[in-house]
Amino acid sequence: MAKSKKKWSQNVTEHSDAMDLKEGVFKSDDPKKVARSVKHSAEESRRRKSSPFRAAMSMLTFYINRAGDQLTKKRRATLEEAKDELRKDFGRKPKD
C-alpha cells in the first residue's frame, strides 16, 4: 500500500468539517485580526460540535501545535497574543 505524502494534520487543516477559515488567516501580523477572523468563522459554522469559543480556540491551538518548530518566535508570539484577543472577544479573562 502506497504511503500518503500528506500528514493527517494537513488534511485536517484543509478539510476540517468544523469550520471554514478565511485563507491566510494565520499569516496576519495583527493578533486582533487573527482573533476576529477565527471567531467569525466559529460563530458562522453550523458544523462545529462545541461552542464557538472552544472551536475557535481549538483551531488556533491546533495550528500553533501543527506548525511546531517551524514558527518563528515573532509568529508564535503573535498567535499566542491572538489567543488572548480571542478570549477578550468572547468576554473571557485573558491568561496571565
Short mmCIF file of N, CA, C and O in Angstrom, two decimals:
data_model
loop_
_atom_site.label_atom_id
_atom_site.label_comp_id
_atom_site.label_asym_id
_atom_site.label_seq_id
_atom_site.Cartn_x
_atom_site.Cartn_y
_atom_site.Cartn_z
N MET A 1 0.83 -1.17 0.00
CA MET A 1 0.00 0.00 0.00
C MET A 1 0.88 1.25 0.00
O MET A 1 1.79 1.37 0.81
N ALA A 2 0.60 2.17 -0.89
CA ALA A 2 1.41 3.39 -1.02
C ALA A 2 1.13 4.30 0.16
O ALA A 2 -0.02 4.49 0.57
N LYS A 3 2.18 4.87 0.70
CA LYS A 3 2.06 5.77 1.85
C LYS A 3 1.74 7.18 1.36
O LYS A 3 2.35 7.67 0.43
N SER A 4 0.77 7.80 1.99
CA SER A 4 0.38 9.16 1.61
C SER A 4 1.49 10.14 1.98
O SER A 4 2.12 10.03 3.02
N LYS A 5 1.72 11.13 1.12
CA LYS A 5 2.74 12.14 1.39
C LYS A 5 2.21 13.24 2.30
O LYS A 5 2.97 13.99 2.87
N LYS A 6 0.90 13.34 2.40
CA LYS A 6 0.30 14.35 3.26
C LYS A 6 0.21 13.83 4.69
O LYS A 6 -0.03 12.67 4.93
N LYS A 7 0.39 14.72 5.62
CA LYS A 7 0.25 14.35 7.02
C LYS A 7 -1.22 14.51 7.41
O LYS A 7 -1.95 15.29 6.83
N TRP A 8 -1.64 13.76 8.42
CA TRP A 8 -3.03 13.82 8.85
C TRP A 8 -3.42 15.22 9.27
O TRP A 8 -4.54 15.66 9.04
N SER A 9 -2.47 15.94 9.88
CA SER A 9 -2.80 17.28 10.37
C SER A 9 -3.03 18.25 9.20
O SER A 9 -3.87 19.15 9.29
N GLN A 10 -2.31 18.05 8.11
CA GLN A 10 -2.53 18.89 6.93
C GLN A 10 -3.91 18.62 6.37
O GLN A 10 -4.63 19.54 5.97
N ASN A 11 -4.31 17.37 6.38
CA ASN A 11 -5.63 17.01 5.89
C ASN A 11 -6.71 17.64 6.75
O ASN A 11 -7.71 18.14 6.24
N VAL A 12 -6.51 17.65 8.07
CA VAL A 12 -7.47 18.28 8.98
C VAL A 12 -7.59 19.77 8.67
O VAL A 12 -8.69 20.32 8.59
N THR A 13 -6.45 20.42 8.50
CA THR A 13 -6.45 21.85 8.23
C THR A 13 -7.17 22.17 6.92
O THR A 13 -7.95 23.11 6.84
N GLU A 14 -6.94 21.36 5.90
CA GLU A 14 -7.51 21.62 4.58
C GLU A 14 -8.97 21.22 4.48
O GLU A 14 -9.73 21.82 3.74
N HIS A 15 -9.36 20.18 5.21
CA HIS A 15 -10.71 19.63 5.03
C HIS A 15 -11.50 19.52 6.32
O HIS A 15 -12.38 18.69 6.44
N SER A 16 -11.18 20.38 7.29
CA SER A 16 -11.87 20.32 8.56
C SER A 16 -13.37 20.52 8.37
O SER A 16 -13.80 21.40 7.63
N ASP A 17 -14.12 19.70 9.06
CA ASP A 17 -15.56 19.81 9.00
C ASP A 17 -16.08 20.77 10.06
O ASP A 17 -17.26 21.05 10.14
N ALA A 18 -15.18 21.26 10.89
CA ALA A 18 -15.60 22.10 12.00
C ALA A 18 -15.97 23.51 11.56
O ALA A 18 -16.96 24.06 11.99
N MET A 19 -15.15 24.11 10.71
CA MET A 19 -15.43 25.47 10.25
C MET A 19 -14.60 25.80 9.03
O MET A 19 -13.59 25.17 8.76
N ASP A 20 -15.06 26.79 8.30
CA ASP A 20 -14.34 27.28 7.12
C ASP A 20 -13.56 28.52 7.52
O ASP A 20 -14.15 29.52 7.93
N LEU A 21 -12.25 28.43 7.41
CA LEU A 21 -11.39 29.56 7.77
C LEU A 21 -11.08 30.39 6.54
O LEU A 21 -10.96 29.87 5.43
N LYS A 22 -10.95 31.68 6.75
CA LYS A 22 -10.53 32.57 5.68
C LYS A 22 -9.08 32.22 5.30
O LYS A 22 -8.24 32.01 6.18
N GLU A 23 -8.80 32.13 4.03
CA GLU A 23 -7.47 31.74 3.58
C GLU A 23 -6.42 32.73 4.07
O GLU A 23 -6.60 33.94 4.01
N GLY A 24 -5.33 32.21 4.60
CA GLY A 24 -4.22 33.04 5.07
C GLY A 24 -4.46 33.71 6.40
O GLY A 24 -3.68 34.59 6.79
N VAL A 25 -5.48 33.31 7.12
CA VAL A 25 -5.83 33.98 8.37
C VAL A 25 -4.69 33.94 9.38
O VAL A 25 -4.46 34.91 10.11
N PHE A 26 -3.94 32.86 9.43
CA PHE A 26 -2.88 32.73 10.42
C PHE A 26 -1.58 33.42 10.00
O PHE A 26 -0.62 33.44 10.74
N LYS A 27 -1.57 34.03 8.83
CA LYS A 27 -0.37 34.71 8.34
C LYS A 27 -0.35 36.19 8.70
O LYS A 27 0.66 36.85 8.52
N SER A 28 -1.44 36.69 9.21
CA SER A 28 -1.53 38.11 9.57
C SER A 28 -0.60 38.44 10.74
O SER A 28 -0.40 37.61 11.63
N ASP A 29 -0.05 39.64 10.74
CA ASP A 29 0.80 40.10 11.83
C ASP A 29 0.00 40.78 12.93
O ASP A 29 0.56 41.19 13.94
N ASP A 30 -1.30 40.90 12.73
CA ASP A 30 -2.18 41.57 13.68
C ASP A 30 -2.97 40.53 14.47
O ASP A 30 -3.87 39.89 13.93
N PRO A 31 -2.65 40.33 15.76
CA PRO A 31 -3.35 39.32 16.55
C PRO A 31 -4.86 39.57 16.66
O PRO A 31 -5.65 38.62 16.70
N LYS A 32 -5.26 40.84 16.66
CA LYS A 32 -6.70 41.15 16.72
C LYS A 32 -7.41 40.69 15.46
O LYS A 32 -8.52 40.19 15.51
N LYS A 33 -6.75 40.85 14.32
CA LYS A 33 -7.34 40.44 13.05
C LYS A 33 -7.47 38.91 13.00
O LYS A 33 -8.49 38.39 12.55
N VAL A 34 -6.45 38.21 13.47
CA VAL A 34 -6.50 36.74 13.51
C VAL A 34 -7.65 36.30 14.40
O VAL A 34 -8.47 35.46 14.01
N ALA A 35 -7.73 36.88 15.59
CA ALA A 35 -8.78 36.51 16.55
C ALA A 35 -10.17 36.79 15.99
O ALA A 35 -11.07 35.94 16.09
N ARG A 36 -10.36 37.95 15.40
CA ARG A 36 -11.68 38.30 14.83
C ARG A 36 -12.08 37.33 13.72
O ARG A 36 -13.24 36.91 13.64
N SER A 37 -11.13 36.98 12.87
CA SER A 37 -11.43 36.09 11.76
C SER A 37 -11.79 34.68 12.23
O SER A 37 -12.77 34.09 11.76
N VAL A 38 -11.01 34.16 13.18
CA VAL A 38 -11.29 32.82 13.70
C VAL A 38 -12.62 32.82 14.46
O VAL A 38 -13.42 31.89 14.33
N LYS A 39 -12.89 33.88 15.20
CA LYS A 39 -14.15 34.00 15.94
C LYS A 39 -15.33 34.02 14.96
O LYS A 39 -16.32 33.31 15.15
N HIS A 40 -15.21 34.81 13.92
CA HIS A 40 -16.27 34.90 12.92
C HIS A 40 -16.52 33.53 12.28
O HIS A 40 -17.67 33.11 12.13
N SER A 41 -15.45 32.83 11.92
CA SER A 41 -15.60 31.51 11.31
C SER A 41 -16.29 30.53 12.25
O SER A 41 -17.16 29.76 11.83
N ALA A 42 -15.92 30.58 13.52
CA ALA A 42 -16.52 29.66 14.50
C ALA A 42 -18.00 29.98 14.72
O ALA A 42 -18.82 29.07 14.85
N GLU A 43 -18.31 31.26 14.78
CA GLU A 43 -19.71 31.64 15.01
C GLU A 43 -20.60 31.33 13.81
O GLU A 43 -21.77 31.01 13.96
N GLU A 44 -20.06 31.44 12.62
CA GLU A 44 -20.84 31.20 11.41
C GLU A 44 -21.00 29.72 11.07
O GLU A 44 -21.91 29.34 10.34
N SER A 45 -20.12 28.88 11.60
CA SER A 45 -20.15 27.46 11.27
C SER A 45 -21.38 26.78 11.88
O SER A 45 -21.70 26.98 13.04
N ARG A 46 -22.02 25.99 11.10
CA ARG A 46 -23.16 25.19 11.57
C ARG A 46 -22.73 23.73 11.75
O ARG A 46 -23.53 22.89 12.13
N ARG A 47 -21.46 23.44 11.49
CA ARG A 47 -20.98 22.06 11.56
C ARG A 47 -20.15 21.78 12.81
O ARG A 47 -19.82 20.65 13.08
N ARG A 48 -19.83 22.81 13.56
CA ARG A 48 -19.00 22.60 14.74
C ARG A 48 -19.77 21.80 15.78
O ARG A 48 -20.99 21.81 15.82
N LYS A 49 -19.00 21.09 16.62
CA LYS A 49 -19.61 20.24 17.63
C LYS A 49 -19.50 20.80 19.04
O LYS A 49 -19.98 20.22 19.99
N SER A 50 -18.85 21.95 19.19
CA SER A 50 -18.71 22.57 20.50
C SER A 50 -19.09 24.04 20.39
O SER A 50 -19.49 24.51 19.33
N SER A 51 -18.91 24.76 21.47
CA SER A 51 -19.25 26.19 21.47
C SER A 51 -18.33 26.94 20.51
O SER A 51 -17.23 26.47 20.20
N PRO A 52 -18.76 28.11 20.04
CA PRO A 52 -17.89 28.89 19.15
C PRO A 52 -16.52 29.20 19.77
O PRO A 52 -15.50 29.12 19.09
N PHE A 53 -16.50 29.52 21.08
CA PHE A 53 -15.23 29.80 21.74
C PHE A 53 -14.30 28.59 21.69
O PHE A 53 -13.14 28.70 21.31
N ARG A 54 -14.81 27.44 22.07
CA ARG A 54 -13.98 26.23 22.09
C ARG A 54 -13.51 25.86 20.70
O ARG A 54 -12.36 25.45 20.50
N ALA A 55 -14.39 25.99 19.70
CA ALA A 55 -14.00 25.65 18.33
C ALA A 55 -12.90 26.59 17.83
O ALA A 55 -11.92 26.15 17.22
N ALA A 56 -13.06 27.89 18.10
CA ALA A 56 -12.08 28.87 17.65
C ALA A 56 -10.74 28.67 18.35
O ALA A 56 -9.68 28.66 17.70
N MET A 57 -10.77 28.49 19.65
CA MET A 57 -9.53 28.29 20.41
C MET A 57 -8.85 26.99 20.00
O MET A 57 -7.62 26.94 19.85
N SER A 58 -9.63 25.96 19.76
CA SER A 58 -9.06 24.67 19.35
C SER A 58 -8.37 24.79 18.00
O SER A 58 -7.28 24.23 17.80
N MET A 59 -8.98 25.50 17.07
CA MET A 59 -8.38 25.64 15.74
C MET A 59 -7.09 26.45 15.82
O MET A 59 -6.09 26.10 15.18
N LEU A 60 -7.08 27.49 16.61
CA LEU A 60 -5.88 28.32 16.77
C LEU A 60 -4.75 27.52 17.44
O LEU A 60 -3.61 27.52 16.97
N THR A 61 -5.09 26.80 18.49
CA THR A 61 -4.10 25.97 19.18
C THR A 61 -3.60 24.86 18.27
O THR A 61 -2.40 24.55 18.23
N PHE A 62 -4.50 24.24 17.51
CA PHE A 62 -4.12 23.19 16.57
C PHE A 62 -3.10 23.72 15.57
O PHE A 62 -2.09 23.08 15.29
N TYR A 63 -3.34 24.91 15.05
CA TYR A 63 -2.42 25.49 14.07
C TYR A 63 -1.04 25.74 14.70
O TYR A 63 -0.01 25.41 14.11
N ILE A 64 -1.03 26.29 15.90
CA ILE A 64 0.24 26.56 16.59
C ILE A 64 1.00 25.25 16.82
O ILE A 64 2.20 25.15 16.55
N ASN A 65 0.30 24.25 17.31
CA ASN A 65 0.95 22.97 17.59
C ASN A 65 1.42 22.28 16.31
O ASN A 65 2.47 21.66 16.28
N ARG A 66 0.62 22.38 15.27
CA ARG A 66 0.98 21.74 14.00
C ARG A 66 2.23 22.37 13.40
O ARG A 66 3.09 21.70 12.87
N ALA A 67 2.33 23.68 13.52
CA ALA A 67 3.49 24.38 12.96
C ALA A 67 4.76 24.07 13.74
O ALA A 67 5.86 24.05 13.19
N GLY A 68 4.61 23.87 15.05
CA GLY A 68 5.73 23.47 15.89
C GLY A 68 6.95 24.36 15.76
O GLY A 68 6.87 25.58 15.88
N ASP A 69 8.08 23.74 15.53
CA ASP A 69 9.35 24.47 15.44
C ASP A 69 9.48 25.31 14.18
O ASP A 69 10.42 26.09 14.06
N GLN A 70 8.57 25.18 13.26
CA GLN A 70 8.61 25.95 12.02
C GLN A 70 8.21 27.40 12.24
O GLN A 70 8.48 28.25 11.40
N LEU A 71 7.54 27.67 13.35
CA LEU A 71 7.13 29.04 13.65
C LEU A 71 8.31 29.84 14.20
O LEU A 71 9.04 29.35 15.06
N THR A 72 8.45 31.06 13.73
CA THR A 72 9.46 31.94 14.31
C THR A 72 8.94 32.40 15.67
O THR A 72 7.74 32.30 15.96
N LYS A 73 9.83 32.91 16.49
CA LYS A 73 9.41 33.41 17.81
C LYS A 73 8.39 34.53 17.67
O LYS A 73 7.42 34.62 18.42
N LYS A 74 8.59 35.39 16.67
CA LYS A 74 7.68 36.51 16.44
C LYS A 74 6.29 36.00 16.03
O LYS A 74 5.27 36.48 16.53
N ARG A 75 6.24 35.03 15.12
CA ARG A 75 4.97 34.47 14.64
C ARG A 75 4.24 33.78 15.79
O ARG A 75 3.05 33.93 15.97
N ARG A 76 4.98 32.98 16.57
CA ARG A 76 4.37 32.27 17.70
C ARG A 76 3.81 33.28 18.71
O ARG A 76 2.70 33.11 19.21
N ALA A 77 4.56 34.35 18.98
CA ALA A 77 4.10 35.37 19.92
C ALA A 77 2.82 36.04 19.40
O ALA A 77 1.89 36.30 20.18
N THR A 78 2.77 36.31 18.11
CA THR A 78 1.57 36.91 17.51
C THR A 78 0.37 35.99 17.68
O THR A 78 -0.72 36.42 18.05
N LEU A 79 0.55 34.69 17.43
CA LEU A 79 -0.55 33.74 17.53
C LEU A 79 -0.96 33.52 18.99
O LEU A 79 -2.15 33.36 19.28
N GLU A 80 0.00 33.53 19.90
CA GLU A 80 -0.34 33.41 21.32
C GLU A 80 -1.11 34.65 21.78
O GLU A 80 -2.05 34.55 22.57
N GLU A 81 -0.73 35.80 21.27
CA GLU A 81 -1.46 37.03 21.59
C GLU A 81 -2.87 36.98 20.99
O GLU A 81 -3.83 37.48 21.59
N ALA A 82 -3.00 36.35 19.84
CA ALA A 82 -4.32 36.19 19.21
C ALA A 82 -5.23 35.34 20.10
O ALA A 82 -6.45 35.58 20.15
N LYS A 83 -4.66 34.38 20.82
CA LYS A 83 -5.46 33.59 21.75
C LYS A 83 -6.01 34.47 22.87
O LYS A 83 -7.19 34.34 23.25
N ASP A 84 -5.18 35.40 23.37
CA ASP A 84 -5.67 36.34 24.40
C ASP A 84 -6.76 37.25 23.83
O ASP A 84 -7.75 37.54 24.50
N GLU A 85 -6.57 37.71 22.60
CA GLU A 85 -7.58 38.55 21.95
C GLU A 85 -8.88 37.77 21.76
O GLU A 85 -9.97 38.33 21.93
N LEU A 86 -8.76 36.52 21.43
CA LEU A 86 -9.94 35.66 21.26
C LEU A 86 -10.69 35.52 22.58
O LEU A 86 -11.92 35.62 22.61
N ARG A 87 -9.94 35.34 23.64
CA ARG A 87 -10.59 35.28 24.97
C ARG A 87 -11.34 36.58 25.26
O ARG A 87 -12.47 36.56 25.74
N LYS A 88 -10.71 37.72 24.98
CA LYS A 88 -11.35 39.02 25.21
C LYS A 88 -12.61 39.15 24.35
O LYS A 88 -13.65 39.61 24.83
N ASP A 89 -12.51 38.76 23.07
CA ASP A 89 -13.65 38.87 22.16
C ASP A 89 -14.84 38.05 22.63
O ASP A 89 -15.98 38.38 22.34
N PHE A 90 -14.57 36.96 23.32
CA PHE A 90 -15.65 36.12 23.83
C PHE A 90 -16.02 36.45 25.27
O PHE A 90 -16.77 35.74 25.92
N GLY A 91 -15.45 37.57 25.79
CA GLY A 91 -15.79 38.00 27.13
C GLY A 91 -15.17 37.16 28.23
O GLY A 91 -15.72 37.06 29.33
N ARG A 92 -14.05 36.55 27.93
CA ARG A 92 -13.37 35.72 28.93
C ARG A 92 -12.10 36.42 29.39
O ARG A 92 -11.56 37.27 28.69
N LYS A 93 -11.63 36.03 30.54
CA LYS A 93 -10.44 36.64 31.11
C LYS A 93 -9.18 36.11 30.40
O LYS A 93 -9.00 34.90 30.30
N PRO A 94 -8.30 37.02 29.93
CA PRO A 94 -7.05 36.56 29.30
C PRO A 94 -6.16 35.86 30.31
O PRO A 94 -6.18 36.18 31.49
N LYS A 95 -5.40 34.89 29.83
CA LYS A 95 -4.46 34.17 30.70
C LYS A 95 -3.28 35.07 31.01
O LYS A 95 -2.87 35.89 30.20
N ASP A 96 -2.71 34.89 32.17
CA ASP A 96 -1.54 35.69 32.56
C ASP A 96 -0.26 35.03 32.13
O ASP A 96 -0.05 33.93 32.00
#
